[in-house]
Amino acid sequence: MVDNLDVRLAKLARKGDQRAFAEIVELYKDKIFHLAYRMLSNRHEAEDVVQETFLRVYKNLDRYDDNQKFSTWIYRIGTNLSIDRLRKRKPSFSLDAEVSDNEGTDGYAFIPSDNRTPESETLLSETQRIIHQAIDGLPAKYKTIMILRYIQDMSLQEISEVMDLPVTTIKTRVHRGREFLRKKLEYKL
């Protein structure tokens, strides 16, 4: 149902309807930001990716295929822009890198609890930090898939469409990504 709305908005925006395009931005800006932030761990770079994503969407609306899910198309653009940024990065080894840009927002709340104590909060944020670091340390081809699978909560089929790779490749990379994480986290958690 939602995707019908997306397709309608895309068709209107293609004809020059600015409000329809503004609605597309409204629907997807937070999702694309969250995806980019998870991949890049940097608020400013993630904001840049969001802007670049919508510029590309706007420029390429005429190339969008109405038979494809709009969300898949826009996620592919955002994912590819994030991967490009990861590839261009020079490896930086900074002692305070992990603290630099968290601003208290972290989606790794893997330990659900209604009765949080200061001690459990400290433990939770430490666990989140370790997991976050482990995911950040994955090679880009695994990192992207792990973020789409476990943080964006996409199905293997959806990831296959976003990444333009066969589902079998996605399954293999999810498996290998989990193995990488397991090895990295074995002695830390």
PDB file of C-alpha atoms in Angstrom:
ATOM      1  CA  MET A   1       0.000   0.000   0.000  1.00  0.00           C
ATOM      2  CA  VAL A   2       2.737   2.441   1.015  1.00  0.00           C
ATOM      3  CA  ASP A   3       4.631   1.657  -2.156  1.00  0.00           C
ATOM      4  CA  ASN A   4       1.620   2.648  -4.265  1.00  0.00           C
ATOM      5  CA  LEU A   5       1.870   6.065  -2.622  1.00  0.00           C
ATOM      6  CA  ASP A   6       5.597   6.174  -3.425  1.00  0.00           C
ATOM      7  CA  VAL A   7       4.979   5.317  -7.068  1.00  0.00           C
ATOM      8  CA  ARG A   8       2.213   7.930  -7.327  1.00  0.00           C
ATOM      9  CA  LEU A   9       4.471  10.568  -5.755  1.00  0.00           C
ATOM     10  CA  ALA A  10       7.347   9.615  -8.081  1.00  0.00           C
ATOM     11  CA  LYS A  11       5.079   9.975 -11.134  1.00  0.00           C
ATOM     12  CA  LEU A  12       3.859  13.386  -9.949  1.00  0.00           C
ATOM     13  CA  ALA A  13       7.391  14.551  -9.105  1.00  0.00           C
ATOM     14  CA  ARG A  14       8.549  13.382 -12.542  1.00  0.00           C
ATOM     15  CA  LYS A  15       5.981  15.771 -14.058  1.00  0.00           C
ATOM     16  CA  GLY A  16       7.454  18.623 -12.003  1.00  0.00           C
ATOM     17  CA  ASP A  17       5.190  18.558  -8.928  1.00  0.00           C
ATOM     18  CA  GLN A  18       7.429  20.069  -6.209  1.00  0.00           C
ATOM     19  CA  ARG A  19       5.046  19.124  -3.384  1.00  0.00           C
ATOM     20  CA  ALA A  20       5.166  15.468  -4.417  1.00  0.00           C
ATOM     21  CA  PHE A  21       8.963  15.573  -4.346  1.00  0.00           C
ATOM     22  CA  ALA A  22       8.901  17.287  -0.938  1.00  0.00           C
ATOM     23  CA  GLU A  23       6.682  14.439   0.294  1.00  0.00           C
ATOM     24  CA  ILE A  24       9.181  11.856  -0.991  1.00  0.00           C
ATOM     25  CA  VAL A  25      11.933  13.675   0.914  1.00  0.00           C
ATOM     26  CA  GLU A  26       9.758  13.726   4.037  1.00  0.00           C
ATOM     27  CA  LEU A  27       9.024   9.989   3.759  1.00  0.00           C
ATOM     28  CA  TYR A  28      12.645   8.918   3.303  1.00  0.00           C
ATOM     29  CA  LYS A  29      15.039  11.485   4.768  1.00  0.00           C
ATOM     30  CA  ASP A  30      15.172   9.913   8.251  1.00  0.00           C
ATOM     31  CA  LYS A  31      15.457   6.368   6.875  1.00  0.00           C
ATOM     32  CA  ILE A  32      18.317   7.304   4.555  1.00  0.00           C
ATOM     33  CA  PHE A  33      20.018   9.309   7.328  1.00  0.00           C
ATOM     34  CA  HIS A  34      19.792   6.351   9.707  1.00  0.00           C
ATOM     35  CA  LEU A  35      21.229   4.009   7.076  1.00  0.00           C
ATOM     36  CA  ALA A  36      24.100   6.374   6.196  1.00  0.00           C
ATOM     37  CA  TYR A  37      24.848   7.152   9.847  1.00  0.00           C
ATOM     38  CA  ARG A  38      25.062   3.451  10.675  1.00  0.00           C
ATOM     39  CA  MET A  39      27.430   2.879   7.775  1.00  0.00           C
ATOM     40  CA  LEU A  40      29.605   5.965   8.232  1.00  0.00           C
ATOM     41  CA  SER A  41      29.339   6.657  11.994  1.00  0.00           C
ATOM     42  CA  ASN A  42      29.524  10.351  11.228  1.00  0.00           C
ATOM     43  CA  ARG A  43      26.589  12.746  11.424  1.00  0.00           C
ATOM     44  CA  HIS A  44      27.928  15.271   8.871  1.00  0.00           C
ATOM     45  CA  GLU A  45      28.815  12.637   6.305  1.00  0.00           C
ATOM     46  CA  ALA A  46      25.402  11.011   6.799  1.00  0.00           C
ATOM     47  CA  GLU A  47      23.681  14.374   6.227  1.00  0.00           C
ATOM     48  CA  ASP A  48      25.748  14.820   3.053  1.00  0.00           C
ATOM     49  CA  VAL A  49      24.673  11.369   1.852  1.00  0.00           C
ATOM     50  CA  VAL A  50      21.014  12.276   2.456  1.00  0.00           C
ATOM     51  CA  GLN A  51      21.395  15.454   0.370  1.00  0.00           C
ATOM     52  CA  GLU A  52      23.283  13.639  -2.394  1.00  0.00           C
ATOM     53  CA  THR A  53      20.673  10.864  -2.399  1.00  0.00           C
ATOM     54  CA  PHE A  54      17.810  13.300  -2.981  1.00  0.00           C
ATOM     55  CA  LEU A  55      19.777  15.207  -5.617  1.00  0.00           C
ATOM     56  CA  ARG A  56      20.312  11.930  -7.480  1.00  0.00           C
ATOM     57  CA  VAL A  57      16.665  10.923  -7.035  1.00  0.00           C
ATOM     58  CA  TYR A  58      15.538  14.288  -8.401  1.00  0.00           C
ATOM     59  CA  LYS A  59      17.923  14.161 -11.381  1.00  0.00           C
ATOM     60  CA  ASN A  60      17.081  10.540 -12.191  1.00  0.00           C
ATOM     61  CA  LEU A  61      13.322  10.388 -11.596  1.00  0.00           C
ATOM     62  CA  ASP A  62      12.815   9.732 -15.290  1.00  0.00           C
ATOM     63  CA  ARG A  63      14.993   6.611 -14.925  1.00  0.00           C
ATOM     64  CA  TYR A  64      12.938   5.176 -12.045  1.00  0.00           C
ATOM     65  CA  ASP A  65      11.107   2.023 -13.152  1.00  0.00           C
ATOM     66  CA  ASP A  66       7.509   2.037 -11.820  1.00  0.00           C
ATOM     67  CA  ASN A  67       7.557  -1.769 -11.622  1.00  0.00           C
ATOM     68  CA  GLN A  68      10.294  -1.648  -9.010  1.00  0.00           C
ATOM     69  CA  LYS A  69       9.619  -0.767  -5.369  1.00  0.00           C
ATOM     70  CA  PHE A  70      10.467   2.900  -4.899  1.00  0.00           C
ATOM     71  CA  SER A  71      11.978   2.178  -1.472  1.00  0.00           C
ATOM     72  CA  THR A  72      14.387  -0.322  -3.054  1.00  0.00           C
ATOM     73  CA  TRP A  73      15.474   2.254  -5.619  1.00  0.00           C
ATOM     74  CA  ILE A  74      16.097   5.029  -3.102  1.00  0.00           C
ATOM     75  CA  TYR A  75      17.847   2.685  -0.643  1.00  0.00           C
ATOM     76  CA  ARG A  76      20.139   1.508  -3.448  1.00  0.00           C
ATOM     77  CA  ILE A  77      21.134   5.124  -4.162  1.00  0.00           C
ATOM     78  CA  GLY A  78      21.739   5.892  -0.458  1.00  0.00           C
ATOM     79  CA  THR A  79      23.627   2.641   0.094  1.00  0.00           C
ATOM     80  CA  ASN A  80      25.876   3.148  -2.932  1.00  0.00           C
ATOM     81  CA  LEU A  81      26.690   6.722  -1.916  1.00  0.00           C
ATOM     82  CA  SER A  82      27.587   5.517   1.595  1.00  0.00           C
ATOM     83  CA  ILE A  83      29.765   2.712   0.202  1.00  0.00           C
ATOM     84  CA  ASP A  84      31.521   5.231  -2.083  1.00  0.00           C
ATOM     85  CA  ARG A  85      32.323   7.397   0.936  1.00  0.00           C
ATOM     86  CA  LEU A  86      33.627   4.394   2.885  1.00  0.00           C
ATOM     87  CA  ARG A  87      35.904   3.452  -0.015  1.00  0.00           C
ATOM     88  CA  LYS A  88      37.285   6.983  -0.342  1.00  0.00           C
ATOM     89  CA  ARG A  89      38.166   7.218   3.337  1.00  0.00           C
ATOM     90  CA  LYS A  90      41.753   7.057   4.359  1.00  0.00           C
ATOM     91  CA  PRO A  91      42.139   4.671   7.287  1.00  0.00           C
ATOM     92  CA  SER A  92      42.297   6.871  10.373  1.00  0.00           C
ATOM     93  CA  PHE A  93      43.524   5.617  13.689  1.00  0.00           C
ATOM     94  CA  SER A  94      42.418   8.030  16.334  1.00  0.00           C
ATOM     95  CA  LEU A  95      42.170   7.282  20.032  1.00  0.00           C
ATOM     96  CA  ASP A  96      39.007   9.336  20.453  1.00  0.00           C
ATOM     97  CA  ALA A  97      37.337   8.301  17.176  1.00  0.00           C
ATOM     98  CA  GLU A  98      34.639   6.236  18.847  1.00  0.00           C
ATOM     99  CA  VAL A  99      33.531   9.120  21.061  1.00  0.00           C
ATOM    100  CA  SER A 100      33.520  11.739  18.325  1.00  0.00           C
ATOM    101  CA  ASP A 101      30.007  11.606  16.975  1.00  0.00           C
ATOM    102  CA  ASN A 102      27.615   9.491  19.017  1.00  0.00           C
ATOM    103  CA  GLU A 103      25.639  12.285  20.687  1.00  0.00           C
ATOM    104  CA  GLY A 104      23.750   9.737  22.737  1.00  0.00           C
ATOM    105  CA  THR A 105      21.926   8.256  19.762  1.00  0.00           C
ATOM    106  CA  ASP A 106      22.502   4.585  19.311  1.00  0.00           C
ATOM    107  CA  GLY A 107      20.276   2.015  17.640  1.00  0.00           C
ATOM    108  CA  TYR A 108      22.032  -0.961  19.172  1.00  0.00           C
ATOM    109  CA  ALA A 109      19.600  -1.448  22.026  1.00  0.00           C
ATOM    110  CA  PHE A 110      19.979  -5.216  21.901  1.00  0.00           C
ATOM    111  CA  ILE A 111      19.107  -5.686  25.572  1.00  0.00           C
ATOM    112  CA  PRO A 112      15.443  -4.838  26.071  1.00  0.00           C
ATOM    113  CA  SER A 113      14.580  -3.926  29.647  1.00  0.00           C
ATOM    114  CA  ASP A 114      11.920  -1.908  31.407  1.00  0.00           C
ATOM    115  CA  ASN A 115      13.781  -1.589  34.687  1.00  0.00           C
ATOM    116  CA  ARG A 116      17.063   0.024  33.715  1.00  0.00           C
ATOM    117  CA  THR A 117      19.453   0.985  36.464  1.00  0.00           C
ATOM    118  CA  PRO A 118      22.505   3.242  36.088  1.00  0.00           C
ATOM    119  CA  GLU A 119      24.622   0.062  36.216  1.00  0.00           C
ATOM    120  CA  SER A 120      22.614  -1.674  33.479  1.00  0.00           C
ATOM    121  CA  GLU A 121      22.678   1.536  31.394  1.00  0.00           C
ATOM    122  CA  THR A 122      26.482   1.646  31.668  1.00  0.00           C
ATOM    123  CA  LEU A 123      26.747  -2.026  30.753  1.00  0.00           C
ATOM    124  CA  LEU A 124      24.305  -1.569  27.884  1.00  0.00           C
ATOM    125  CA  SER A 125      26.108   1.449  26.425  1.00  0.00           C
ATOM    126  CA  GLU A 126      29.463  -0.348  26.758  1.00  0.00           C
ATOM    127  CA  THR A 127      27.996  -3.412  24.986  1.00  0.00           C
ATOM    128  CA  GLN A 128      26.520  -1.168  22.286  1.00  0.00           C
ATOM    129  CA  ARG A 129      29.862   0.577  21.834  1.00  0.00           C
ATOM    130  CA  ILE A 130      31.689  -2.756  21.446  1.00  0.00           C
ATOM    131  CA  ILE A 131      29.119  -4.054  18.927  1.00  0.00           C
ATOM    132  CA  HIS A 132      29.149  -0.735  17.078  1.00  0.00           C
ATOM    133  CA  GLN A 133      32.961  -0.873  16.843  1.00  0.00           C
ATOM    134  CA  ALA A 134      32.840  -4.484  15.658  1.00  0.00           C
ATOM    135  CA  ILE A 135      30.349  -3.646  12.878  1.00  0.00           C
ATOM    136  CA  ASP A 136      32.412  -0.567  11.940  1.00  0.00           C
ATOM    137  CA  GLY A 137      35.438  -2.815  11.588  1.00  0.00           C
ATOM    138  CA  LEU A 138      33.797  -5.131   9.060  1.00  0.00           C
ATOM    139  CA  PRO A 139      34.889  -4.949   5.408  1.00  0.00           C
ATOM    140  CA  ALA A 140      32.445  -2.683   3.506  1.00  0.00           C
ATOM    141  CA  LYS A 141      30.744  -5.514   1.587  1.00  0.00           C
ATOM    142  CA  TYR A 142      29.776  -7.232   4.858  1.00  0.00           C
ATOM    143  CA  LYS A 143      29.172  -4.053   6.856  1.00  0.00           C
ATOM    144  CA  THR A 144      26.563  -2.797   4.383  1.00  0.00           C
ATOM    145  CA  ILE A 145      24.666  -6.076   4.373  1.00  0.00           C
ATOM    146  CA  MET A 146      24.784  -6.458   8.178  1.00  0.00           C
ATOM    147  CA  ILE A 147      23.402  -2.919   8.610  1.00  0.00           C
ATOM    148  CA  LEU A 148      20.614  -3.475   6.072  1.00  0.00           C
ATOM    149  CA  ARG A 149      19.752  -6.857   7.640  1.00  0.00           C
ATOM    150  CA  TYR A 150      19.969  -6.198  11.364  1.00  0.00           C
ATOM    151  CA  ILE A 151      19.568  -2.457  11.755  1.00  0.00           C
ATOM    152  CA  GLN A 152      17.308  -1.567   8.817  1.00  0.00           C
ATOM    153  CA  ASP A 153      15.557  -4.922   9.345  1.00  0.00           C
ATOM    154  CA  MET A 154      15.355  -5.741   5.629  1.00  0.00           C
ATOM    155  CA  SER A 155      14.633  -9.210   4.290  1.00  0.00           C
ATOM    156  CA  LEU A 156      17.292 -11.057   2.288  1.00  0.00           C
ATOM    157  CA  GLN A 157      15.170 -10.470  -0.836  1.00  0.00           C
ATOM    158  CA  GLU A 158      15.011  -6.700  -0.202  1.00  0.00           C
ATOM    159  CA  ILE A 159      18.771  -6.536   0.401  1.00  0.00           C
ATOM    160  CA  SER A 160      19.285  -8.498  -2.818  1.00  0.00           C
ATOM    161  CA  GLU A 161      17.271  -5.857  -4.709  1.00  0.00           C
ATOM    162  CA  VAL A 162      18.993  -2.898  -3.010  1.00  0.00           C
ATOM    163  CA  MET A 163      22.494  -4.309  -3.573  1.00  0.00           C
ATOM    164  CA  ASP A 164      21.625  -5.725  -6.999  1.00  0.00           C
ATOM    165  CA  LEU A 165      23.136  -9.077  -6.006  1.00  0.00           C
ATOM    166  CA  PRO A 166      21.655 -12.599  -5.993  1.00  0.00           C
ATOM    167  CA  VAL A 167      19.957 -13.704  -2.748  1.00  0.00           C
ATOM    168  CA  THR A 168      22.503 -16.546  -2.456  1.00  0.00           C
ATOM    169  CA  THR A 169      25.332 -13.994  -2.348  1.00  0.00           C
ATOM    170  CA  ILE A 170      23.463 -12.007   0.310  1.00  0.00           C
ATOM    171  CA  LYS A 171      22.949 -15.163   2.419  1.00  0.00           C
ATOM    172  CA  THR A 172      26.662 -15.982   2.162  1.00  0.00           C
ATOM    173  CA  ARG A 173      27.666 -12.446   3.136  1.00  0.00           C
ATOM    174  CA  VAL A 174      25.242 -12.385   6.092  1.00  0.00           C
ATOM    175  CA  HIS A 175      26.723 -15.688   7.257  1.00  0.00           C
ATOM    176  CA  ARG A 176      30.318 -14.477   6.802  1.00  0.00           C
ATOM    177  CA  GLY A 177      29.491 -11.113   8.378  1.00  0.00           C
ATOM    178  CA  ARG A 178      28.111 -12.908  11.451  1.00  0.00           C
ATOM    179  CA  GLU A 179      31.264 -15.055  11.585  1.00  0.00           C
ATOM    180  CA  PHE A 180      33.452 -11.925  11.431  1.00  0.00           C
ATOM    181  CA  LEU A 181      31.422 -10.368  14.244  1.00  0.00           C
ATOM    182  CA  ARG A 182      31.464 -13.532  16.332  1.00  0.00           C
ATOM    183  CA  LYS A 183      35.270 -13.690  16.108  1.00  0.00           C
ATOM    184  CA  LYS A 184      35.651  -9.998  16.880  1.00  0.00           C
ATOM    185  CA  LEU A 185      33.281 -10.141  19.842  1.00  0.00           C
ATOM    186  CA  GLU A 186      34.376 -13.504  21.257  1.00  0.00           C
ATOM    187  CA  TYR A 187      36.753 -12.067  23.829  1.00  0.00           C
ATOM    188  CA  LYS A 188      35.091  -8.701  24.330  1.00  0.00           C
ATOM    189  CA  LEU A 189      31.586  -9.616  25.497  1.00  0.00           C
TER     190      LEU A 189
END
